[in-house]
Coordinates of C-alpha atoms in Angstrom, one line a residue:
X1 CA 69.2 105.1 139.3
X2 CA 69.4 106.6 142.4
X3 CA 73.1 108.0 141.7
X4 CA 72.0 108.6 138.2
X5 CA 69.2 110.9 139.7
X6 CA 71.6 112.9 140.7
X7 CA 74.1 113.1 137.8
X8 CA 70.7 113.9 136.1
X9 CA 69.9 117.1 138.8
X10 CA 74.2 118.4 138.5
X11 CA 73.8 118.4 134.6
X12 CA 70.6 120.4 134.4
X13 CA 71.2 122.8 137.0
X14 CA 70.7 126.3 135.9
X15 CA 74.5 128.0 134.7
X16 CA 76.1 124.7 134.9
X17 CA 76.9 125.1 131.4
X18 CA 80.6 123.8 130.4
X19 CA 80.1 120.0 130.9
X20 CA 81.1 117.6 128.5
X21 CA 79.2 113.6 128.6
X22 CA 81.0 110.6 126.3
X23 CA 78.8 108.4 125.7
X24 CA 80.2 104.8 124.3
X25 CA 78.6 103.0 121.4
X26 CA 75.6 104.8 120.0
X27 CA 74.9 102.2 117.0
X28 CA 71.4 102.4 115.8
X29 CA 68.3 104.9 116.1
X30 CA 66.9 103.1 119.4
X31 CA 70.1 103.5 121.5
X32 CA 70.1 107.3 120.3
X33 CA 66.4 107.1 121.7
X34 CA 66.9 105.9 124.6
X35 CA 69.8 108.3 125.8
X36 CA 67.7 111.0 125.4
X37 CA 65.5 109.9 127.9
X38 CA 68.3 109.3 130.4
X39 CA 69.5 113.0 130.0
X40 CA 67.8 116.4 130.7
X41 CA 66.2 118.8 128.4
X42 CA 68.4 121.6 128.5
X43 CA 70.3 123.6 125.7
X44 CA 73.8 123.5 127.0
X45 CA 76.6 121.1 128.2
X46 CA 77.9 118.6 125.0
X47 CA 77.8 114.8 124.1
X48 CA 80.0 113.3 122.4
X49 CA 78.9 109.6 121.6
X50 CA 81.4 106.4 119.8
X51 CA 79.2 104.8 116.8
X52 CA 79.6 102.0 114.2
X53 CA 76.4 104.1 112.3
X54 CA 75.8 107.3 111.0
X55 CA 72.9 108.3 113.7
X56 CA 70.3 110.8 112.2
X57 CA 70.0 114.2 114.1
X58 CA 73.5 114.5 114.9
X59 CA 77.0 116.1 113.3
X60 CA 78.5 113.4 112.2
X61 CA 82.3 113.8 112.8
X62 CA 84.4 110.7 111.3
X63 CA 87.9 109.7 113.1
X64 CA 90.3 109.6 110.2
X65 CA 93.2 107.3 110.0
X66 CA 95.8 108.3 112.4
X67 CA 99.1 110.1 111.0
X68 CA 102.4 109.1 110.3
X69 CA 104.2 110.1 113.6
X70 CA 100.7 108.8 115.5
X71 CA 100.7 105.4 114.4
X72 CA 104.6 105.2 115.2
X73 CA 104.6 106.7 118.4
X74 CA 101.7 104.6 119.4
X75 CA 103.4 101.2 117.8
X76 CA 107.0 101.7 118.4
X77 CA 106.1 102.9 122.0
X78 CA 109.4 102.6 124.2
X79 CA 111.2 99.8 122.0
X80 CA 113.6 101.9 120.2
X81 CA 113.9 103.9 123.5
X82 CA 114.9 101.2 126.0
X83 CA 115.4 98.3 123.9
X84 CA 117.7 98.7 121.1
X85 CA 120.2 100.9 119.9
X86 CA 122.3 101.3 116.8
X87 CA 120.5 103.0 113.6
X88 CA 120.1 99.7 111.6
X89 CA 118.0 98.3 113.9
X90 CA 116.0 101.3 114.9
X91 CA 115.5 101.5 111.1
X92 CA 114.5 98.2 111.0
X93 CA 111.8 98.3 113.7
X94 CA 110.6 102.0 112.2
X95 CA 110.1 100.0 108.7
X96 CA 108.1 97.3 110.5
X97 CA 106.2 99.9 112.5
X98 CA 105.0 101.5 109.2
X99 CA 104.7 98.1 107.7
X100 CA 102.2 96.8 110.5
X101 CA 100.2 100.2 110.3
X102 CA 99.9 100.3 106.2
X103 CA 98.8 96.2 106.9
X104 CA 96.1 97.7 109.4
X105 CA 95.0 100.8 107.3
X106 CA 96.1 103.2 109.7
X107 CA 93.0 102.3 111.2
X108 CA 92.8 103.6 115.3
X109 CA 91.8 100.6 116.8
X110 CA 93.5 98.2 114.8
X111 CA 96.8 99.9 115.4
X112 CA 95.7 99.7 119.4
X113 CA 94.9 96.6 119.5
X114 CA 98.6 95.6 117.8
X115 CA 100.7 97.4 120.1
X116 CA 98.9 95.9 122.8
X117 CA 99.1 92.2 121.4
X118 CA 103.1 93.1 120.9
X119 CA 103.4 94.8 124.2
X120 CA 101.4 91.4 126.3
X121 CA 103.4 88.7 124.5
X122 CA 106.6 91.0 124.4
X123 CA 107.3 90.9 120.7
X124 CA 109.5 92.9 118.5
X125 CA 107.6 94.3 115.8
X126 CA 109.8 92.7 113.2
X127 CA 108.2 89.6 114.7
X128 CA 104.8 90.6 115.0
X129 CA 104.8 92.3 111.0
X130 CA 105.5 88.6 110.1
X131 CA 102.9 87.1 111.6
X132 CA 100.4 89.6 110.4
X133 CA 101.2 89.0 107.1
X134 CA 101.3 85.3 107.5
X135 CA 97.3 85.5 108.6
X136 CA 96.2 88.9 109.5
X137 CA 92.7 87.8 110.1
X138 CA 93.5 86.2 113.0
X139 CA 95.7 88.2 114.5
X140 CA 93.3 91.3 114.6
X141 CA 90.5 88.6 115.6
X142 CA 92.1 88.3 119.0
X143 CA 90.9 89.6 122.1
X144 CA 90.8 93.3 123.1
X145 CA 88.5 94.9 125.5
X146 CA 85.8 96.0 125.4
X147 CA 85.4 93.7 122.1
X148 CA 85.9 89.6 122.7
X149 CA 87.9 89.2 119.1
X150 CA 89.1 92.3 118.8
X151 CA 88.5 94.2 115.1
X152 CA 86.4 91.7 114.2
X153 CA 83.9 92.1 116.8
X154 CA 82.9 95.5 115.4
X155 CA 82.8 94.1 111.9
X156 CA 80.8 91.0 113.4
X157 CA 78.6 93.3 114.6
X158 CA 78.0 95.5 111.5
X159 CA 77.7 92.0 109.7
X160 CA 74.8 90.4 112.1
X161 CA 73.0 94.1 111.7
X162 CA 72.8 93.9 108.0
X163 CA 71.6 90.4 107.8
X164 CA 68.9 91.8 109.6
X165 CA 67.9 94.4 107.7
X166 CA 69.4 94.5 104.4
X167 CA 70.9 90.9 104.0
X168 CA 72.1 91.4 100.4
X169 CA 74.7 93.7 101.2
X170 CA 77.0 91.5 103.1
X171 CA 77.3 89.6 99.7
X172 CA 77.0 93.0 97.6
X173 CA 80.3 93.9 99.8
X174 CA 81.8 90.3 99.3
X175 CA 82.2 91.2 95.7
X176 CA 83.0 94.5 95.9
X177 CA 86.1 93.5 98.3
X178 CA 87.3 91.6 95.1
X179 CA 87.5 94.6 93.3
X180 CA 89.9 97.0 92.6
X181 CA 90.6 99.9 95.8
X182 CA 90.6 102.2 93.5
X183 CA 86.8 102.7 94.0
X184 CA 83.8 101.7 92.8
X185 CA 81.2 103.5 91.0
X186 CA 77.8 102.9 91.4
X187 CA 77.7 103.2 87.6
X188 CA 80.0 99.8 87.4
X189 CA 77.7 98.2 90.2
X190 CA 74.5 99.0 88.2
X191 CA 75.5 97.9 84.9
X192 CA 76.5 94.7 86.2
X193 CA 73.5 94.5 88.4
X194 CA 72.0 91.4 86.4
X195 CA 75.0 89.3 87.9
X196 CA 73.4 89.7 91.4
X197 CA 70.8 87.9 91.2
X198 CA 69.7 88.8 94.7
X199 CA 68.7 92.3 93.7
X200 CA 66.3 91.2 90.9
X201 CA 67.5 93.6 88.5
X202 CA 66.0 97.0 90.9
X203 CA 68.7 99.4 91.3
X204 CA 66.3 100.7 94.5
X205 CA 67.7 97.1 95.8
X206 CA 70.8 98.3 95.0
X207 CA 70.8 101.4 96.6
X208 CA 69.1 100.2 99.7
X209 CA 72.3 98.1 100.1
X210 CA 74.4 100.9 99.4
X211 CA 73.1 102.7 102.4
X212 CA 73.2 100.2 104.9
X213 CA 77.0 99.4 103.9
X214 CA 77.1 103.6 103.9
X215 CA 75.4 103.5 107.3
X216 CA 77.6 101.2 109.0
X217 CA 80.4 102.5 108.2
X218 CA 81.7 99.3 106.0
X219 CA 82.2 101.5 102.6
X220 CA 82.6 105.1 102.1
X221 CA 80.8 107.3 99.5
X222 CA 82.0 110.1 97.5
X223 CA 80.9 112.1 94.4
X224 CA 82.7 111.9 91.1
X225 CA 82.2 114.6 88.7
X226 CA 84.0 112.3 86.4
X227 CA 81.6 109.6 86.5
X228 CA 78.4 112.1 87.4
X229 CA 77.7 109.7 90.1
X230 CA 78.7 107.8 93.3
X231 CA 82.1 106.5 93.9
X232 CA 82.4 103.8 96.8
X233 CA 85.6 102.7 98.7
X234 CA 86.1 99.7 101.5
X235 CA 88.9 100.0 103.7
X236 CA 91.5 97.8 103.5
X237 CA 91.5 95.7 106.8
X238 CA 87.5 95.5 106.7
X239 CA 88.2 94.3 102.7
X240 CA 90.4 91.6 103.8
X241 CA 88.2 90.4 106.7
X242 CA 85.7 90.5 104.4
X243 CA 86.9 88.6 102.2
X244 CA 87.8 85.2 105.6
X245 CA 84.8 85.5 106.9
X246 CA 81.6 83.0 105.9
X247 CA 78.6 83.8 106.8
X248 CA 76.7 80.2 108.7
X249 CA 73.1 80.5 109.1
X250 CA 72.7 83.7 111.1
X251 CA 76.3 83.5 112.2
X252 CA 79.7 85.6 111.0
X253 CA 82.4 82.9 111.2
X254 CA 86.1 84.1 110.5
X255 CA 87.4 81.2 108.2
X256 CA 90.8 79.1 109.3
X257 CA 90.8 76.2 107.4
X258 CA 92.6 77.2 104.2
X259 CA 90.7 74.8 101.8
X260 CA 87.4 76.6 103.2
X261 CA 88.8 80.2 102.4
X262 CA 90.0 78.7 98.6
X263 CA 86.4 78.0 98.0
X264 CA 85.1 81.8 99.2
X265 CA 87.9 83.4 97.3
X266 CA 87.3 81.3 93.6
X267 CA 83.5 81.7 94.3
X268 CA 83.7 85.7 94.9
X269 CA 86.9 86.2 91.6
X270 CA 84.1 84.4 89.9
X271 CA 81.1 86.5 90.9
X272 CA 83.3 89.8 90.3
X273 CA 84.1 88.5 87.0
X274 CA 81.0 88.1 86.3
X275 CA 79.6 91.3 87.6
X276 CA 82.8 93.4 85.6
X277 CA 82.1 91.5 82.3
X278 CA 78.4 91.9 82.5
X279 CA 78.6 95.9 82.7
X280 CA 80.7 95.8 79.3
X281 CA 79.3 96.4 76.1
X282 CA 81.6 95.4 73.3
X283 CA 79.3 93.3 71.0
X284 CA 78.8 95.1 67.4
X285 CA 75.2 96.3 68.5
X286 CA 76.1 97.9 71.0
X287 CA 79.4 99.5 71.5
X288 CA 79.6 103.6 71.0
X289 CA 82.8 105.8 71.2
X290 CA 81.4 106.8 75.0
X291 CA 82.6 103.2 76.2
X292 CA 86.0 103.8 75.8
X293 CA 85.7 106.5 78.5
X294 CA 84.0 103.8 80.9
X295 CA 86.6 101.5 80.4
X296 CA 89.2 103.7 81.4
X297 CA 87.3 105.0 84.4
X298 CA 87.2 101.1 85.4
X299 CA 90.4 99.5 83.9
X300 CA 91.8 98.6 87.7
X301 CA 88.9 96.2 88.0
X302 CA 88.9 95.1 84.7
X303 CA 93.1 94.5 84.6
X304 CA 92.4 92.8 87.7
X305 CA 89.9 90.3 86.0
X306 CA 91.4 89.9 83.0
X307 CA 94.9 89.4 84.2
X308 CA 94.3 88.0 87.8
X309 CA 91.0 86.3 88.2
X310 CA 90.3 84.9 84.9
X311 CA 94.0 82.4 85.1
X312 CA 93.1 81.8 88.4
X313 CA 89.8 80.6 87.7
X314 CA 90.8 78.9 84.2
X315 CA 90.6 75.2 86.0
X316 CA 86.9 76.4 87.3
X317 CA 85.7 77.4 83.8
X318 CA 86.8 74.2 83.0
X319 CA 85.5 72.1 85.4
X320 CA 81.8 71.9 85.2
X321 CA 81.1 75.8 85.9
X322 CA 77.4 76.4 84.3
X323 CA 76.4 80.0 85.0
X324 CA 75.2 81.9 82.0
X325 CA 76.0 85.3 83.6
X326 CA 79.6 84.3 83.6
X327 CA 79.6 83.2 79.6
X328 CA 78.4 86.5 78.8
X329 CA 80.8 88.1 80.9
X330 CA 83.6 86.0 78.8
X331 CA 82.2 86.8 76.1
X332 CA 82.2 90.8 76.5
X333 CA 85.8 90.3 77.7
X334 CA 86.8 88.2 74.4
X335 CA 85.1 91.5 72.6
X336 CA 87.1 93.9 74.7
X337 CA 90.4 91.9 74.1
X338 CA 89.7 92.1 69.6
X339 CA 89.2 95.8 70.4
X340 CA 92.3 96.1 71.8
X341 CA 93.7 93.8 68.8
X342 CA 94.6 90.8 70.8
X343 CA 92.8 87.8 69.1
X344 CA 94.5 85.1 70.3
X345 CA 92.9 86.1 74.0
X346 CA 89.8 87.3 72.5
X347 CA 88.9 83.3 70.6
X348 CA 90.5 81.6 74.1
X349 CA 87.7 83.6 75.8
X350 CA 85.0 83.2 73.3
X351 CA 85.2 79.6 73.4
X352 CA 85.5 78.7 77.0
X353 CA 81.7 81.3 77.0
X354 CA 80.7 78.9 74.2
X355 CA 81.8 75.7 76.7
X356 CA 79.5 77.3 79.4
X357 CA 77.0 78.1 77.8
X358 CA 76.9 74.9 76.2
X359 CA 76.5 73.3 79.6
X360 CA 74.5 75.6 80.9
X361 CA 71.6 75.0 78.4
X362 CA 68.8 72.9 79.6
X363 CA 67.9 69.3 78.2
X364 CA 64.7 70.9 76.5
X365 CA 66.0 73.8 75.5
X366 CA 65.8 77.4 76.3
X367 CA 65.4 79.7 73.1
X368 CA 66.7 82.9 75.0
X369 CA 69.9 81.1 76.3
X370 CA 70.4 79.6 73.0
X371 CA 70.2 82.5 71.4
X372 CA 72.7 84.2 73.6
X373 CA 74.8 81.3 73.1
X374 CA 74.6 81.7 69.3
X375 CA 75.8 85.3 69.4
X376 CA 79.0 83.8 70.8
X377 CA 79.3 81.9 68.1
X378 CA 79.2 84.4 65.4
X379 CA 81.7 86.6 68.1
X380 CA 84.0 83.6 67.3
X381 CA 83.3 83.8 63.7
X382 CA 84.0 87.4 63.6
X383 CA 87.3 86.7 65.5
X384 CA 87.7 84.0 62.6
X385 CA 86.9 85.7 59.8
X386 CA 87.2 89.6 60.3
X387 CA 90.9 89.4 61.9
X388 CA 91.8 85.7 59.6
X389 CA 92.5 84.4 63.2
X390 CA 91.6 80.7 61.9
X391 CA 93.2 79.7 58.4
X392 CA 91.3 76.7 58.3
X393 CA 88.1 77.4 56.2
X394 CA 86.4 74.3 56.5
X395 CA 86.8 74.6 60.0
X396 CA 85.1 78.2 59.9
X397 CA 82.4 77.0 57.2
X398 CA 81.3 74.3 59.5
X399 CA 80.3 76.9 62.1
X400 CA 79.1 79.3 59.8
X401 CA 76.3 76.6 58.5
X402 CA 75.4 75.5 62.4
X403 CA 75.1 79.2 63.2
X404 CA 73.1 79.7 60.5
X405 CA 71.1 76.4 60.6
X406 CA 70.2 77.1 64.4
X407 CA 69.6 80.9 64.0
X408 CA 67.4 79.7 61.0
X409 CA 65.4 77.8 63.5
X410 CA 64.8 80.2 66.5
X411 CA 65.3 83.7 64.7
X412 CA 62.6 85.9 62.7
X413 CA 63.9 86.5 59.2
X414 CA 64.6 89.9 59.6
X415 CA 66.5 89.3 62.7
X416 CA 69.7 91.7 62.8
X417 CA 71.7 88.3 64.3
X418 CA 70.6 86.2 61.9
X419 CA 71.5 88.7 58.9
X420 CA 74.6 89.3 60.6
X421 CA 75.7 85.8 60.7
X422 CA 74.5 86.0 56.4
X423 CA 77.1 88.7 56.1
X424 CA 79.8 87.4 57.7
X425 CA 79.0 84.0 55.5
X426 CA 79.7 86.5 52.6
X427 CA 82.8 87.4 53.6
X428 CA 83.9 83.5 54.5
X429 CA 83.5 83.0 50.7
X430 CA 85.7 86.1 49.9
X431 CA 88.3 84.5 51.9
X432 CA 87.9 81.1 50.4
X433 CA 88.5 82.3 47.1
X434 CA 85.0 81.6 46.4
X435 CA 84.6 85.4 45.1
X436 CA 82.0 85.7 42.9
X437 CA 80.2 83.9 45.0
X438 CA 80.9 86.3 47.9
X439 CA 79.4 89.0 45.1
X440 CA 75.8 87.4 45.0
X441 CA 75.7 86.6 48.3
X442 CA 76.8 90.1 49.5
X443 CA 74.1 91.6 47.1
X444 CA 71.6 89.4 48.7
X445 CA 72.3 91.0 52.0
X446 CA 72.3 94.4 51.2
X447 CA 68.6 93.9 49.6
X448 CA 67.7 92.0 53.1
X449 CA 69.1 94.6 55.3
X450 CA 67.8 97.7 53.2
X451 CA 64.3 96.3 53.5
X452 CA 65.0 95.4 57.5
X453 CA 66.7 97.5 58.7
X454 CA 67.8 101.3 59.8
X455 CA 70.7 102.7 57.4
X456 CA 72.6 103.3 60.3
X457 CA 72.8 99.8 62.0
X458 CA 75.7 98.6 62.4
X459 CA 75.1 95.4 60.4
X460 CA 74.4 97.4 57.4
X461 CA 76.9 99.2 57.7
X462 CA 79.6 96.6 58.2
X463 CA 78.2 94.5 55.1
X464 CA 78.6 97.2 53.0
X465 CA 82.2 98.3 54.2
X466 CA 83.0 94.2 53.3
X467 CA 81.4 94.6 50.2
X468 CA 83.9 97.5 48.9
X469 CA 86.9 95.8 50.3
X470 CA 85.5 92.6 47.8
X471 CA 85.0 94.7 45.3
X472 CA 88.8 96.9 45.5
X473 CA 90.0 92.9 45.7
X474 CA 88.0 92.2 42.0
X475 CA 88.7 95.2 40.4
X476 CA 85.4 97.3 40.7
X477 CA 86.7 100.0 41.2
X478 CA 83.7 102.0 40.0
X479 CA 81.0 100.3 42.5
X480 CA 84.4 100.1 45.2
X481 CA 84.3 104.2 44.7
X482 CA 80.7 104.6 45.5
X483 CA 80.2 101.4 48.2
X484 CA 83.6 103.5 50.2
X485 CA 81.8 107.2 49.5
X486 CA 78.7 105.7 51.2
X487 CA 80.1 103.8 53.9
X488 CA 82.5 106.9 54.7
X489 CA 78.9 108.9 55.2
X490 CA 76.9 106.5 57.2
X491 CA 79.9 105.4 60.1
X492 CA 80.4 109.4 60.1
X493 CA 77.0 109.9 60.7
X494 CA 75.9 107.4 62.4
X495 CA 78.6 105.8 64.5
X496 CA 80.7 109.8 65.0
X497 CA 84.4 110.9 63.5
X498 CA 85.4 109.6 67.5
X499 CA 84.4 105.4 67.3
X500 CA 86.7 102.8 66.5
X501 CA 85.5 100.9 63.6
X502 CA 84.7 104.4 62.0
X503 CA 88.9 104.5 61.9
X504 CA 89.2 101.1 61.1
X505 CA 86.8 102.2 57.9
X506 CA 88.2 105.2 57.1
X507 CA 91.5 104.4 57.0
X508 CA 90.5 101.2 54.2
X509 CA 89.6 103.9 52.4
X510 CA 92.3 106.0 52.6
X511 CA 94.4 103.3 51.4
X512 CA 92.0 103.1 48.2
X513 CA 92.0 107.0 47.8
X514 CA 95.6 106.6 47.8
X515 CA 96.8 103.9 45.5
X516 CA 94.3 105.6 43.3
X517 CA 96.4 108.3 43.5
X518 CA 93.5 110.5 45.4
X519 CA 96.3 111.6 48.1
X520 CA 93.7 114.5 48.6
X521 CA 91.4 112.4 49.5
X522 CA 93.2 110.0 51.5
X523 CA 94.5 112.8 53.8
X524 CA 91.1 114.1 54.2
X525 CA 90.5 110.3 55.9
X526 CA 93.6 110.3 57.9
X527 CA 93.0 114.3 59.5
X528 CA 90.0 112.7 60.6
X529 CA 91.3 109.1 62.5
X530 CA 94.1 111.0 63.7
X531 CA 91.5 113.9 65.4
X532 CA 89.2 111.4 66.8
X533 CA 91.9 108.9 68.1
X534 CA 93.3 111.9 70.0
X535 CA 90.0 112.8 71.1
X536 CA 89.0 109.2 72.3
X537 CA 92.2 108.2 74.0
X538 CA 94.2 111.6 74.5
X539 CA 97.3 112.1 72.9
X540 CA 99.6 109.5 75.0
X541 CA 98.0 106.4 73.3
X542 CA 100.0 104.0 71.0
X543 CA 96.7 104.1 68.3
X544 CA 96.9 108.0 68.5
X545 CA 100.4 108.0 68.0
X546 CA 100.2 105.4 65.0
X547 CA 97.5 107.5 63.5
X548 CA 99.3 110.7 63.6
X549 CA 102.1 108.7 62.1
X550 CA 100.5 107.9 59.1
X551 CA 98.7 111.7 58.8
X552 CA 102.2 113.3 58.5
X553 CA 103.3 110.3 55.8
X554 CA 100.8 111.0 54.1
X555 CA 101.3 114.8 53.8
X556 CA 104.9 114.2 53.2
X557 CA 103.6 112.6 50.1
X558 CA 101.4 115.2 49.2
X559 CA 103.9 118.1 49.9
X560 CA 102.5 119.7 52.3
X561 CA 106.1 119.6 54.6
X562 CA 105.1 122.0 57.2
X563 CA 102.2 120.3 58.4
X564 CA 104.2 116.5 58.6
X565 CA 106.4 119.0 60.6
X566 CA 103.5 119.7 63.0
X567 CA 102.4 116.6 63.4
X568 CA 105.8 114.9 64.1
X569 CA 106.3 117.4 66.9
X570 CA 102.9 116.4 68.4
X571 CA 103.8 112.4 68.2
X572 CA 107.2 113.7 69.5
X573 CA 105.3 114.8 72.4
X574 CA 103.2 112.0 72.8
X575 CA 106.3 109.8 73.1
X576 CA 108.0 112.1 75.5
X577 CA 104.7 111.3 78.1
X578 CA 104.5 107.8 77.3
X579 CA 108.1 107.5 78.5
X580 CA 108.1 110.0 81.6
X581 CA 104.9 107.6 82.4
X582 CA 107.5 104.2 82.2
X583 CA 110.0 105.6 83.4
X584 CA 108.1 106.5 86.8
X585 CA 106.0 103.5 86.7
X586 CA 109.8 101.9 86.5
X587 CA 111.0 104.0 89.5
X588 CA 108.0 102.8 91.7
X589 CA 108.6 99.7 91.0
X590 CA 112.1 99.9 92.1
X591 CA 110.9 101.6 95.5
X592 CA 108.3 98.7 96.4
X593 CA 111.3 95.9 95.6
X594 CA 113.9 98.0 97.9
X595 CA 111.0 98.1 100.8
X596 CA 110.5 94.2 100.2
X597 CA 114.1 93.9 100.7

């Protein structure tokens, strides 16, 4: 301490205001307190401290990723100048340097470690890139003073600190590392909160975990006006390390065995499916027009689950998985596919959901869980009956009878789910050529709905609409007209002009009116559909363009040629936007392919 006492007196000397002290590794408040005790109290001089965490009371300067010239210079060193000659080889080395920098996320410490590793072992950057692509985690965990395990040591220290303060923050980070790198909204995490049992459905626990992940610089937080909340992102290198790390007791272990990595990956993928799927609202009773905006914002996560994780985990779903959160997520994904018009995929997913629910139900029965199972079966009936996916009327009838029997046993007579199954049974009769019996059932359902439900309840509105369609089919035009007008009024009032269900109903009504020669009434309905579709999905959308095409056709049929031309110009504009987007995507794919070559 004698030497430090001399330094202390020198730092505190009057007029000595030009000093700057660099302190490495202030990683918690106790470190800062110890530093304050070691330094003199004076109003001059400067202190720069490095830290893995955001330390309160200090000005925070984030170290940015390296720019292109700096990262190339750090990695290339003297390879191009002294070891290689010829443009082709130089370009190959530079390309390898760019690829290495990209894999390491342009992180200064990781790039410095890579450069030291290459130099120490006299490797070419091309050879190092090949090794890095095969096993990135291994090479970023090689010794790099002062870190005994290189970049991995930094992650390991943060993970250990997290396990002491907020253990489930590491679990949250693992799930997030399997989501899309485009950004993870707090909104998505809150809506999928039930899939993360350790937070006990409490947003405050989630916020504590997120705050600690931000504090340890494992995720970045920024506010987004689009979602009216926070968006979190993970550095790609941290994402890779988290994916290949396991927690064993209090130890953070880099997993090297392929079987164990595969097990961890599949478990995390299933959790990601549960989180994203549980946050969706796709059933008939909870889907509002705003859900399409939420899904567009989170399409990166949804697509990752649908296109990658679900196909990869299909064997696990078959081989005995019993997880009610996963079953619910699959039901919601099935509903999403239904709204997208992909009925075969929707049917397959909801069947898988039913299988998982049936495995999950305990021997003694759980009424709440059985109610969820019956809702999944109800959704399957909706696909079969509403979209005629299953033409086997006996199979449909058996599932209707089975669902009605169990719902009647565990639900009240006025329960909305039981009423909806009864309404679908009436539709099943209509499709089974038992139309007169269907008329009787529909009238009974409407009477029950009137007593038990509000006019704007989705089940009540759907029953009226479906009965109107049956009346059209039977030539009961007067009753059909009354029901269609009532249905139109209810859907516009309670679902709104932007809701997909409203669009389906209005298109049915427009067709009915056009067939009866009421072109003006049909035109009114098609206008609402086109405007609502454009407002919800935008102009460059296939559903919107189809709605506009039908509107233009109806204008011409009604003799309104100028209006038809205006709509057709709008269609051309939307198609041009889609074509340009398609060309851009194709050119980007070509660039990626050429880089790989």
